[in-house]
């Protein structure tokens, strides 16, 4: 049976247009359209139809695909870039989590209950408002790690190789250490593919497609670089997992004006998902929460967590706690210090992070100073005052001897460096934003009145409460995927 239908395009990059078309009655058939579009928009013409369409292939998006795929639903993951992975693939892959089987198998007994009080204070200080939801994500993170390992083949490092330092008992690393996102994301992609999930790269979502009842029934994409084209995908449910807006200078100016002069690590976090959700009537929240700043070489930003380092500014002064790169990078920018140096010794190459050290120093040889046998030689090669760096060095050494960092409260790897010395120049950059579309506890997108918008979900850094870490975004994706599978199953 055929019936006459009208489709509308709603989105930041699409004019709102009513387009006559013919649609089949079956929910999973592929409707077709005839005629020309209105206001310069081509008529809606669905090239394919799936049960679940996920926008974005980062950890949140891929995790959201798990339950729908396992439930036998047809799933398509659309990624605007030419490669999969999104923001997640570019991270340093250091995962804050406690209570996973990976950790328990290594004899680490610390639980979420043990750690949550301190974690809560950290999030509160960062400006996170919905601490109840943040707690739910934190407590669900171990489930994500376990499921990734046991059901999807993700490979994690043995915590025994890096947890001699107490703080690292609350972290999980991929098989090859810092920056090795391949060991967790590629097995996930391959396993999802084996379950029938379809991956499409070069698909940039431009508008939601609404049916005659104003319900979302698809998404319009712009595809093709050389010759851009329009591709319409019909679906029963859309999951927006497009990441943050750190790369969108206009949105940063609007929501985070204090941070608009700092550069951005990625060019892909443009906030398209935020705009799409707004076009449906959803509200944004927490967009003014302090963004995550890091080094423009993210893996190097994590070295201080796993080896002895000393971080100084362009003049040779120590200015922040090396334990927390996000705070250090933010301080470097807000105090207008320009750039900073991470000083390290040969122990980074002897640690479990040797792969990261070798890759970063090889790819960025022009930024590396060393080997140097003395502090004076190091200062000369860094281009800083010998007197300033020597004074910083002596002050730091005195606190090492005292066993307490009385300047900045450093707790991890408070130890002297040993020659030969090296230094790596880095710049603070925006990496990830936190605020986004308001959703319920299971990722269902809410309108201005707090009512769920049928068939639309949002998770990860595109949603309020997301964007904190790989593990919490993975947990966010699982919550959302379970809701999608449940909702479509009930339907």
CSV table of N, CA and C in Angstrom, one decimal, residues 53-118:
chain,number,residue,atom,x,y,z
A,53,UNK,N,20.3,4.6,13.3
A,53,UNK,CA,21.4,5.4,12.6
A,53,UNK,C,22.1,6.2,13.7
A,54,UNK,N,23.5,6.0,13.8
A,54,UNK,CA,24.3,6.6,14.8
A,54,UNK,C,25.2,7.6,14.1
A,55,UNK,N,25.2,8.9,14.5
A,55,UNK,CA,26.0,9.9,14.0
A,55,UNK,C,27.2,10.1,14.8
A,56,UNK,N,28.4,9.7,14.3
A,56,UNK,CA,29.6,9.8,15.0
A,56,UNK,C,30.2,8.4,15.4
A,57,UNK,N,31.5,8.2,15.2
A,57,UNK,CA,32.1,6.9,15.4
A,57,UNK,C,33.1,6.9,16.5
A,58,UNK,N,33.0,7.8,17.4
A,58,UNK,CA,33.9,7.8,18.6
A,58,UNK,C,33.4,6.7,19.6
A,59,UNK,N,34.0,6.7,20.7
A,59,UNK,CA,33.7,5.6,21.7
A,59,UNK,C,32.2,5.6,22.1
A,60,UNK,N,31.6,6.8,22.3
A,60,UNK,CA,30.2,6.9,22.6
A,60,UNK,C,29.3,6.3,21.5
A,61,UNK,N,29.6,6.7,20.3
A,61,UNK,CA,28.8,6.2,19.2
A,61,UNK,C,28.9,4.7,19.0
A,62,UNK,N,30.1,4.2,19.0
A,62,UNK,CA,30.4,2.8,18.8
A,62,UNK,C,29.8,2.0,20.0
A,63,UNK,N,29.9,2.5,21.2
A,63,UNK,CA,29.3,1.8,22.3
A,63,UNK,C,27.8,1.8,22.2
A,64,UNK,N,27.2,2.8,21.7
A,64,UNK,CA,25.7,2.9,21.5
A,64,UNK,C,25.2,1.9,20.5
A,65,UNK,N,26.1,1.4,19.7
A,65,UNK,CA,25.8,0.4,18.7
A,65,UNK,C,25.7,-1.0,19.2
A,66,UNK,N,26.3,-1.3,20.4
A,66,UNK,CA,26.4,-2.6,20.9
A,66,UNK,C,25.0,-3.3,21.1
A,67,UNK,N,24.2,-2.7,21.9
A,67,UNK,CA,22.9,-3.4,22.3
A,67,UNK,C,22.0,-3.5,21.1
A,68,UNK,N,21.8,-2.4,20.3
A,68,UNK,CA,21.0,-2.6,19.1
A,68,UNK,C,21.4,-3.7,18.2
A,69,UNK,N,22.7,-3.8,17.9
A,69,UNK,CA,23.3,-4.8,17.1
A,69,UNK,C,23.0,-6.2,17.7
A,70,UNK,N,23.3,-6.3,19.0
A,70,UNK,CA,23.1,-7.6,19.6
A,70,UNK,C,21.6,-8.0,19.6
A,71,UNK,N,20.7,-7.0,19.6
A,71,UNK,CA,19.3,-7.3,19.5
A,71,UNK,C,18.8,-7.7,18.1
A,72,UNK,N,19.7,-7.7,17.2
A,72,UNK,CA,19.3,-8.0,15.8
A,72,UNK,C,18.8,-6.8,15.0
A,73,UNK,N,18.9,-5.6,15.5
A,73,UNK,CA,18.4,-4.5,14.7
A,73,UNK,C,19.5,-4.1,13.7
A,74,UNK,N,19.1,-3.5,12.6
A,74,UNK,CA,20.0,-3.1,11.6
A,74,UNK,C,20.6,-1.7,12.0
A,75,UNK,N,21.9,-1.6,12.0
A,75,UNK,CA,22.6,-0.4,12.5
A,75,UNK,C,23.5,0.2,11.5
A,76,UNK,N,23.5,1.5,11.4
A,76,UNK,CA,24.5,2.2,10.5
A,76,UNK,C,25.2,3.3,11.3
A,77,UNK,N,26.5,3.3,11.3
A,77,UNK,CA,27.3,4.3,11.9
A,77,UNK,C,27.8,5.3,10.9
A,78,UNK,N,27.5,6.5,10.9
A,78,UNK,CA,27.9,7.5,9.9
A,78,UNK,C,28.9,8.4,10.5
A,79,UNK,N,30.1,8.6,9.9
A,79,UNK,CA,31.2,9.4,10.3
A,79,UNK,C,31.5,10.4,9.3
A,80,UNK,N,31.6,11.7,9.7
A,80,UNK,CA,31.9,12.8,8.7
A,80,UNK,C,33.3,12.7,8.2
A,81,UNK,N,34.2,12.2,9.0
A,81,UNK,CA,35.6,12.1,8.5
A,81,UNK,C,35.8,10.9,7.6
A,82,UNK,N,37.0,10.8,7.0
A,82,UNK,CA,37.3,9.7,6.1
A,82,UNK,C,37.7,8.5,6.9
A,83,UNK,N,38.0,8.6,8.2
A,83,UNK,CA,38.4,7.5,9.0
A,83,UNK,C,37.5,7.4,10.2
A,84,UNK,N,37.3,6.3,10.8
A,84,UNK,CA,36.5,6.1,12.0
A,84,UNK,C,37.3,6.5,13.2
A,85,UNK,N,36.6,6.8,14.3
A,85,UNK,CA,37.2,7.1,15.6
A,85,UNK,C,36.9,8.4,16.2
A,86,UNK,N,36.7,9.4,15.4
A,86,UNK,CA,36.3,10.7,16.0
A,86,UNK,C,37.3,11.3,17.0
A,87,UNK,N,36.9,12.0,18.0
A,87,UNK,CA,37.7,12.6,19.0
A,87,UNK,C,38.4,11.5,19.8
A,88,UNK,N,37.7,10.4,20.0
A,88,UNK,CA,38.3,9.3,20.8
A,88,UNK,C,39.6,8.8,20.3
A,89,UNK,N,39.7,8.7,19.0
A,89,UNK,CA,40.9,8.1,18.4
A,89,UNK,C,42.1,9.0,18.6
A,90,UNK,N,41.9,10.3,18.8
A,90,UNK,CA,43.0,11.2,19.0
A,90,UNK,C,43.4,11.4,20.5
A,91,UNK,N,42.7,10.7,21.4
A,91,UNK,CA,43.0,10.9,22.8
A,91,UNK,C,44.2,10.2,23.2
A,92,UNK,N,44.7,10.5,24.5
A,92,UNK,CA,45.9,9.8,25.0
A,92,UNK,C,45.5,8.4,25.5
A,93,UNK,N,44.2,8.0,25.5
A,93,UNK,CA,43.8,6.7,25.9
A,93,UNK,C,44.0,6.3,27.3
A,94,UNK,N,44.3,7.3,28.2
A,94,UNK,CA,44.4,7.1,29.6
A,94,UNK,C,42.9,7.1,30.2
A,95,UNK,N,42.5,6.0,30.7
A,95,UNK,CA,41.1,5.8,31.2
A,95,UNK,C,41.0,5.8,32.7
A,96,UNK,N,40.3,6.8,33.2
A,96,UNK,CA,40.1,6.8,34.7
A,96,UNK,C,38.9,5.9,35.0
A,97,UNK,N,39.2,4.9,35.8
A,97,UNK,CA,38.2,3.9,36.1
A,97,UNK,C,38.6,3.1,37.3
A,98,UNK,N,37.7,2.6,38.1
A,98,UNK,CA,38.1,1.7,39.2
A,98,UNK,C,37.0,0.6,39.2
A,99,UNK,N,37.4,-0.6,39.7
A,99,UNK,CA,36.5,-1.7,39.9
A,99,UNK,C,36.3,-2.6,38.7
A,100,UNK,N,37.1,-2.4,37.6
A,100,UNK,CA,36.9,-3.3,36.5
A,100,UNK,C,37.6,-4.6,36.7
A,101,UNK,N,37.3,-5.6,35.9
A,101,UNK,CA,37.9,-6.9,36.1
A,101,UNK,C,39.4,-6.9,35.7
A,102,UNK,N,39.7,-6.0,34.8
A,102,UNK,CA,41.1,-5.8,34.4
A,102,UNK,C,41.9,-5.4,35.7
A,103,UNK,N,41.4,-4.6,36.5
A,103,UNK,CA,42.1,-4.2,37.7
A,103,UNK,C,42.0,-5.2,38.8
A,104,UNK,N,40.8,-5.8,38.9
A,104,UNK,CA,40.6,-6.9,40.0
A,104,UNK,C,41.5,-8.1,39.7
A,105,UNK,N,41.7,-8.4,38.4
A,105,UNK,CA,42.6,-9.5,38.1
A,105,UNK,C,44.1,-9.2,38.5
A,106,UNK,N,44.4,-7.9,38.6
A,106,UNK,CA,45.7,-7.5,39.0
A,106,UNK,C,45.8,-7.3,40.5
A,107,UNK,N,44.8,-7.7,41.2
A,107,UNK,CA,44.8,-7.6,42.7
A,107,UNK,C,44.4,-6.2,43.2
A,108,UNK,N,43.9,-5.4,42.4
A,108,UNK,CA,43.5,-4.0,42.8
A,108,UNK,C,42.0,-4.1,43.3
A,109,UNK,N,41.8,-3.8,44.5
A,109,UNK,CA,40.5,-4.0,45.2
A,109,UNK,C,39.7,-2.7,45.3
A,110,UNK,N,40.3,-1.6,45.0
A,110,UNK,CA,39.6,-0.3,45.1
A,110,UNK,C,38.3,-0.3,44.4
A,111,UNK,N,37.3,0.3,45.0
A,111,UNK,CA,35.9,0.3,44.4
A,111,UNK,C,35.5,1.7,44.0
A,112,UNK,N,34.4,1.8,43.3
A,112,UNK,CA,33.8,3.1,43.0
A,112,UNK,C,33.4,3.8,44.3
A,113,UNK,N,32.9,3.1,45.3
A,113,UNK,CA,32.6,3.7,46.5
A,113,UNK,C,33.8,4.4,47.2
A,114,UNK,N,34.9,3.7,47.1
A,114,UNK,CA,36.1,4.3,47.7
A,114,UNK,C,36.6,5.6,47.0
A,115,UNK,N,36.4,5.7,45.7
A,115,UNK,CA,37.0,6.8,45.0
A,115,UNK,C,36.0,7.9,44.7
A,116,UNK,N,34.7,7.6,44.6
A,116,UNK,CA,33.7,8.6,44.2
A,116,UNK,C,33.8,9.9,45.0
A,117,UNK,N,33.9,9.9,46.3
A,117,UNK,CA,34.0,11.2,47.0
A,117,UNK,C,35.0,12.2,46.5
A,118,UNK,N,36.2,11.7,46.2
A,118,UNK,CA,37.3,12.6,45.6
A,118,UNK,C,37.0,12.9,44.2
